[in-house]
Amino acid sequence: MKTVILLVIFTVGLNSPLGRCSCPYPPAKWCSSVSSAVQCGVLKHCLESNISKSHLTAEPVQVGLYYESLCPGCRAFLVNMLFPTWILLNDIMSVDLVPYGNAQEKTQGQKYVFECQHGEDECLGNMIETCLLNMTEMAFPIIFCMESSSDVLASVESCLKVYDPQLSMDKLNTCLKGDLGNQLMHQNAQQTASLKPPHQYVPWVTINGEHTEDLQQKASTSLFSLVCSMYKGSKPPACGGSQTQHFKSYCHNE
Ligand SMILES: *[C@@H]1O[C@H](CO)[C@@H](O)[C@H](O)[C@H]1NC(C)=O
Ligand SMILES: *[C@@H]1O[C@H](CO)[C@@H](O)[C@H](O)[C@H]1NC(C)=O
């Protein structure tokens, strides 16, 4: 009798493919193809999530963040409020990060030179994040990783290794030190200078391009509630608008 039970358990174990809960892609990539979805054991989830995405008809709520890489209040907002909200609501919101803030720009020959509120290190941090935003789809997670670590600048290389191992420091450096970085930072300067009303502090939040004290207040209290309430389409399950059963992937003990 004992043997039979053991056999049953053994067979059940064999039937569930080995490594069902491990796969060679980051979660952000699981649904990008049918084969990665199958390999990672999340095909049903991906099909459902693709269908529910195709039902989103309203425009995503645009959240703009004008900030500086080393300003404590900016780091706190980005790490504790913006990133977690985006993780939950990225289907219905888009994020526009503009690292520049209270920096100053001057021209020097053909180039722009920048002065930052928290010194040279902040200018470098702003430039790294600006280049990342131009160079990789994983920019936001990498920026979150940097801003949430104890040393924003020292963490760049390890954050790249975690979220985009294909992007080398060499490649990033080409942007930082070259014309591309300089041009992109100039664009940030212009975008910041054209804010209406002009920013008075950072972090400065815009919602669908608009800044009011009320929106800023709501964004810093619960950006999550604000985005859910401003989204014009039918509320996604994360906002609590749907009671339908959603597929969840569990790894069972066997
Ligand atoms: C989900 O949609 C994307 C974009 O339309 C598509 O490339 C991908 O193959 C789909 N994933 C699955 C598992 O069908
Ligand atoms: C990167 O910057 C260049 C130069 O401004 C621009 O043409 C290109 O579209 C940008 N790419 C992305 C992904 O933002």
Tab-separated table of C-alpha atoms and ligand atoms in Angstrom:
chain	number	residue	atom	x	y	z
A	1	MET	CA	0.000	0.000	0.000
A	2	LYS	CA	2.793	2.392	0.940
A	3	THR	CA	4.586	1.641	-2.350
A	4	VAL	CA	1.472	2.479	-4.348
A	5	ILE	CA	1.131	5.856	-2.688
A	6	LEU	CA	4.813	6.566	-3.222
A	7	LEU	CA	4.487	5.584	-6.884
A	8	VAL	CA	1.523	7.891	-7.341
A	9	ILE	CA	3.428	10.782	-5.822
A	10	PHE	CA	6.447	9.955	-7.947
A	11	THR	CA	4.378	9.863	-11.151
A	12	VAL	CA	2.665	13.163	-10.358
A	13	GLY	CA	6.122	14.595	-9.802
A	14	LEU	CA	7.283	13.359	-13.188
A	15	ASN	CA	4.233	14.673	-14.974
A	16	SER	CA	4.917	18.243	-13.981
A	17	PRO	CA	7.862	19.289	-16.106
A	18	LEU	CA	11.082	19.859	-14.254
A	19	GLY	CA	11.981	23.462	-13.699
A	20	ARG	CA	8.418	24.541	-14.190
A	21	CYS	CA	9.072	27.555	-12.000
A	22	SER	CA	12.426	28.451	-13.473
A	23	CYS	CA	13.070	29.804	-16.940
A	24	PRO	CA	15.854	31.719	-18.656
A	25	TYR	CA	13.962	35.025	-19.098
A	26	PRO	CA	13.128	37.913	-16.774
A	27	PRO	CA	9.366	38.272	-16.048
A	28	ALA	CA	9.240	41.375	-18.251
A	29	LYS	CA	10.066	39.142	-21.249
A	30	TRP	CA	7.895	36.095	-20.484
A	31	CYS	CA	4.960	37.151	-22.638
A	32	SER	CA	7.018	38.564	-25.498
A	33	SER	CA	6.777	35.338	-27.493
A	34	VAL	CA	4.758	32.136	-27.405
A	35	SER	CA	7.913	30.074	-26.981
A	36	SER	CA	9.178	32.019	-23.949
A	37	ALA	CA	5.687	31.814	-22.447
A	38	VAL	CA	5.645	28.033	-22.918
A	39	GLN	CA	9.179	27.630	-21.594
A	40	CYS	CA	8.347	29.635	-18.488
A	41	GLY	CA	5.054	27.799	-17.925
A	42	VAL	CA	2.952	30.955	-18.172
A	43	LEU	CA	1.258	30.630	-21.560
A	44	LYS	CA	-2.270	30.828	-20.148
A	45	HIS	CA	-1.369	33.910	-18.133
A	46	CYS	CA	0.215	35.570	-21.205
A	47	LEU	CA	-2.726	34.860	-23.483
A	48	GLU	CA	-5.127	36.276	-20.881
A	49	SER	CA	-2.972	39.287	-20.248
A	50	ASN	CA	-2.596	39.955	-23.992
A	51	ILE	CA	-6.365	39.765	-24.412
A	52	SER	CA	-7.046	42.081	-21.492
A	53	LYS	CA	-4.446	44.525	-22.838
A	54	SER	CA	-6.154	44.556	-26.221
A	55	HIS	CA	-9.377	45.564	-24.422
A	56	LEU	CA	-7.790	48.686	-22.968
A	57	THR	CA	-9.275	51.379	-25.127
A	58	ALA	CA	-8.586	54.579	-23.252
A	59	GLU	CA	-5.274	56.433	-23.449
A	60	PRO	CA	-2.841	55.577	-20.659
A	61	VAL	CA	-2.471	58.173	-17.911
A	62	GLN	CA	0.825	59.970	-18.515
A	63	VAL	CA	2.903	60.590	-15.441
A	64	GLY	CA	5.849	62.954	-15.887
A	65	LEU	CA	8.581	63.208	-13.281
A	66	TYR	CA	10.989	66.129	-13.356
A	67	TYR	CA	13.748	65.288	-10.915
A	68	GLU	CA	17.434	65.173	-10.018
A	69	SER	CA	19.376	61.971	-9.492
A	70	LEU	CA	20.668	62.832	-6.000
A	71	CYS	CA	17.830	64.875	-4.532
A	72	PRO	CA	16.532	62.888	-1.518
A	73	GLY	CA	12.872	63.797	-2.058
A	74	CYS	CA	13.133	62.734	-5.712
A	75	ARG	CA	14.706	59.418	-4.789
A	76	ALA	CA	11.992	58.750	-2.215
A	77	PHE	CA	9.182	59.546	-4.672
A	78	LEU	CA	10.695	57.496	-7.486
A	79	VAL	CA	11.525	54.484	-5.297
A	80	ASN	CA	8.558	54.394	-2.912
A	81	MET	CA	5.729	55.754	-5.043
A	82	LEU	CA	6.332	55.912	-8.791
A	83	PHE	CA	8.043	52.593	-9.429
A	84	PRO	CA	5.688	50.447	-7.299
A	85	THR	CA	2.684	52.138	-8.920
A	86	TRP	CA	4.085	51.503	-12.378
A	87	ILE	CA	4.741	47.845	-11.538
A	88	LEU	CA	1.050	47.424	-10.730
A	89	LEU	CA	-0.493	49.775	-13.280
A	90	ASN	CA	1.876	49.791	-16.273
A	91	ASP	CA	-0.988	48.678	-18.543
A	92	ILE	CA	-2.817	51.953	-17.956
A	93	MET	CA	-0.017	54.413	-17.295
A	94	SER	CA	3.067	55.685	-19.072
A	95	VAL	CA	6.022	57.256	-17.330
A	96	ASP	CA	8.163	60.080	-18.646
A	97	LEU	CA	11.315	60.562	-16.583
A	98	VAL	CA	13.173	63.836	-17.061
A	99	PRO	CA	16.398	63.928	-15.049
A	100	TYR	CA	17.473	67.569	-14.897
A	101	GLY	CA	15.430	69.478	-12.302
A	102	ASN	CA	17.133	72.590	-10.961
A	103	ALA	CA	20.272	72.133	-13.069
A	104	GLN	CA	21.627	75.011	-15.162
A	105	GLU	CA	22.786	74.908	-18.737
A	106	LYS	CA	25.399	77.000	-20.535
A	107	THR	CA	26.876	76.721	-23.972
A	108	GLN	CA	30.578	76.219	-24.445
A	109	GLY	CA	31.522	76.134	-28.126
A	110	GLN	CA	29.413	73.438	-29.774
A	111	LYS	CA	28.635	71.743	-26.466
A	112	TYR	CA	26.389	72.323	-23.499
A	113	VAL	CA	27.806	72.323	-19.997
A	114	PHE	CA	25.670	71.636	-16.961
A	115	GLU	CA	25.769	72.634	-13.340
A	116	CYS	CA	23.760	70.617	-10.870
A	117	GLN	CA	22.266	71.411	-7.492
A	118	HIS	CA	24.011	68.484	-5.799
A	119	GLY	CA	27.292	68.855	-7.661
A	120	GLU	CA	29.214	66.967	-10.330
A	121	ASP	CA	28.074	63.571	-9.099
A	122	GLU	CA	24.480	64.566	-9.642
A	123	CYS	CA	25.238	65.751	-13.174
A	124	LEU	CA	26.805	62.353	-13.840
A	125	GLY	CA	23.810	60.551	-12.320
A	126	ASN	CA	21.416	62.621	-14.442
A	127	MET	CA	23.477	61.854	-17.548
A	128	ILE	CA	23.643	58.113	-16.852
A	129	GLU	CA	19.870	57.963	-16.379
A	130	THR	CA	19.267	60.065	-19.492
A	131	CYS	CA	21.452	57.752	-21.572
A	132	LEU	CA	19.730	54.670	-20.115
A	133	LEU	CA	16.337	56.075	-21.089
A	134	ASN	CA	17.591	56.325	-24.664
A	135	MET	CA	19.431	52.997	-24.780
A	136	THR	CA	17.382	50.308	-23.088
A	137	GLU	CA	13.797	49.205	-22.535
A	138	MET	CA	14.867	48.309	-19.008
A	139	ALA	CA	15.776	51.916	-18.153
A	140	PHE	CA	13.117	52.372	-15.472
A	141	PRO	CA	14.019	49.220	-13.484
A	142	ILE	CA	17.723	50.120	-13.761
A	143	ILE	CA	17.068	53.686	-12.582
A	144	PHE	CA	14.929	52.333	-9.739
A	145	CYS	CA	17.785	49.974	-8.825
A	146	MET	CA	20.289	52.852	-8.780
A	147	GLU	CA	18.062	55.249	-6.847
A	148	SER	CA	17.134	52.613	-4.269
A	149	SER	CA	20.706	51.610	-3.514
A	150	SER	CA	22.916	53.242	-0.887
A	151	ASP	CA	25.259	54.679	-3.521
A	152	VAL	CA	23.442	55.806	-6.679
A	153	LEU	CA	26.533	56.088	-8.876
A	154	ALA	CA	28.462	53.076	-7.577
A	155	SER	CA	25.511	50.773	-8.261
A	156	VAL	CA	25.252	51.399	-12.017
A	157	GLU	CA	27.288	48.420	-13.137
A	158	SER	CA	25.590	45.913	-10.847
A	159	CYS	CA	22.140	47.270	-11.757
A	160	LEU	CA	22.969	46.826	-15.444
A	161	LYS	CA	24.036	43.241	-14.747
A	162	VAL	CA	20.716	42.529	-13.080
A	163	TYR	CA	18.344	44.131	-15.573
A	164	ASP	CA	20.157	44.391	-18.909
A	165	PRO	CA	23.346	42.301	-18.951
A	166	GLN	CA	23.727	42.948	-22.693
A	167	LEU	CA	24.259	46.654	-22.166
A	168	SER	CA	27.949	47.120	-21.369
A	169	MET	CA	29.496	49.950	-19.358
A	170	ASP	CA	31.597	50.742	-22.445
A	171	LYS	CA	28.513	51.313	-24.545
A	172	LEU	CA	26.946	53.424	-21.827
A	173	ASN	CA	30.148	55.462	-21.513
A	174	THR	CA	30.092	56.284	-25.216
A	175	CYS	CA	26.752	57.996	-24.647
A	176	LEU	CA	27.800	59.678	-21.383
A	177	LYS	CA	30.918	61.220	-22.815
A	178	GLY	CA	29.786	61.803	-26.374
A	179	ASP	CA	27.489	64.077	-28.320
A	180	LEU	CA	24.438	61.872	-27.791
A	181	GLY	CA	24.442	62.352	-24.011
A	182	ASN	CA	25.077	66.067	-24.406
A	183	GLN	CA	22.183	66.459	-26.852
A	184	LEU	CA	19.807	64.362	-24.773
A	185	MET	CA	20.590	66.394	-21.628
A	186	HIS	CA	19.971	69.576	-23.605
A	187	GLN	CA	16.555	68.189	-24.554
A	188	ASN	CA	15.859	67.567	-20.854
A	189	ALA	CA	16.852	71.168	-20.116
A	190	GLN	CA	14.441	72.436	-22.764
A	191	GLN	CA	11.626	70.158	-21.673
A	192	THR	CA	12.088	71.320	-18.073
A	193	ALA	CA	12.284	74.983	-19.078
A	194	SER	CA	9.053	74.738	-21.050
A	195	LEU	CA	6.996	73.512	-18.074
A	196	LYS	CA	3.843	75.563	-17.516
A	197	PRO	CA	3.687	76.624	-14.775
A	198	PRO	CA	7.493	76.609	-14.378
A	199	HIS	CA	8.665	74.147	-11.740
A	200	GLN	CA	9.411	75.561	-8.302
A	201	TYR	CA	10.866	72.448	-6.707
A	202	VAL	CA	11.654	68.828	-7.447
A	203	PRO	CA	10.260	66.188	-7.595
A	204	TRP	CA	7.772	67.968	-9.879
A	205	VAL	CA	4.966	65.766	-11.112
A	206	THR	CA	2.793	66.241	-14.180
A	207	ILE	CA	-0.301	64.204	-14.988
A	208	ASN	CA	-1.214	64.171	-18.685
A	209	GLY	CA	1.186	67.090	-19.040
A	210	GLU	CA	-0.536	69.150	-16.364
A	211	HIS	CA	0.802	70.262	-12.992
A	212	THR	CA	-1.383	71.627	-10.200
A	213	GLU	CA	-0.764	71.659	-6.458
A	214	ASP	CA	-3.774	69.376	-6.092
A	215	LEU	CA	-2.390	66.789	-8.533
A	216	GLN	CA	1.061	67.006	-6.939
A	217	GLN	CA	-0.489	66.489	-3.502
A	218	LYS	CA	-2.537	63.503	-4.650
A	219	ALA	CA	0.437	62.004	-6.500
A	220	SER	CA	2.611	62.193	-3.411
A	221	THR	CA	-0.095	60.752	-1.147
A	222	SER	CA	-1.240	57.906	-3.398
A	223	LEU	CA	-0.201	57.991	-7.021
A	224	PHE	CA	-1.868	54.593	-7.343
A	225	SER	CA	-5.333	55.947	-6.443
A	226	LEU	CA	-4.774	58.983	-8.636
A	227	VAL	CA	-3.883	56.958	-11.749
A	228	CYS	CA	-6.770	54.526	-11.195
A	229	SER	CA	-9.216	57.407	-10.762
A	230	MET	CA	-7.937	59.307	-13.798
A	231	TYR	CA	-7.930	56.361	-16.176
A	232	LYS	CA	-10.926	56.831	-18.470
A	233	GLY	CA	-11.314	53.229	-19.643
A	234	SER	CA	-12.837	50.402	-17.654
A	235	LYS	CA	-10.750	49.875	-14.542
A	236	PRO	CA	-8.202	47.065	-14.712
A	237	PRO	CA	-8.335	44.373	-11.982
A	238	ALA	CA	-5.419	46.037	-10.125
A	239	CYS	CA	-7.658	49.079	-9.521
A	240	GLY	CA	-10.266	46.809	-7.994
A	241	GLY	CA	-12.722	47.318	-10.847
A	242	SER	CA	-13.202	43.706	-11.853
A	243	GLN	CA	-14.075	40.615	-9.892
A	244	THR	CA	-13.181	38.165	-12.656
A	245	GLN	CA	-10.907	35.311	-11.721
A	246	HIS	CA	-7.428	35.929	-12.952
A	247	PHE	CA	-4.968	33.201	-13.685
A	248	LYS	CA	-2.127	33.072	-11.251
A	249	SER	CA	0.925	30.934	-11.645
A	250	TYR	CA	1.689	28.898	-8.543
A	251	CYS	CA	4.547	26.573	-7.850
A	252	HIS	CA	3.054	23.722	-5.837
A	253	ASN	CA	4.952	21.573	-3.410
A	254	GLU	CA	4.879	18.025	-4.629
B	1	LIG	C1	1.438	38.978	-26.668
B	1	LIG	O1	1.364	40.119	-27.497
B	1	LIG	C2	2.619	40.515	-28.058
B	1	LIG	C3	2.440	41.857	-28.734
B	1	LIG	O2	1.249	41.925	-29.459
B	1	LIG	C4	3.100	39.420	-29.004
B	1	LIG	O3	4.323	39.767	-29.618
B	1	LIG	C5	3.300	38.149	-28.180
B	1	LIG	O4	3.700	37.074	-29.009
B	1	LIG	C6	2.023	37.778	-27.441
B	1	LIG	N1	2.345	36.712	-26.503
B	1	LIG	C7	1.718	35.535	-26.526
B	1	LIG	C8	2.171	34.526	-25.528
B	1	LIG	O5	0.818	35.264	-27.323
B	2	LIG	C1	17.703	58.364	-28.740
B	2	LIG	O1	18.114	59.684	-29.059
B	2	LIG	C2	18.181	59.953	-30.440
B	2	LIG	C3	18.775	61.352	-30.596
B	2	LIG	O2	17.996	62.310	-29.953
B	2	LIG	C4	16.783	59.830	-31.044
B	2	LIG	O3	16.834	60.046	-32.428
B	2	LIG	C5	16.255	58.424	-30.755
B	2	LIG	O4	14.916	58.324	-31.202
B	2	LIG	C6	16.299	58.147	-29.259
B	2	LIG	N1	15.868	56.764	-29.019
B	2	LIG	C7	15.043	56.440	-28.031
B	2	LIG	C8	14.701	54.995	-27.910
B	2	LIG	O5	14.586	57.249	-27.254
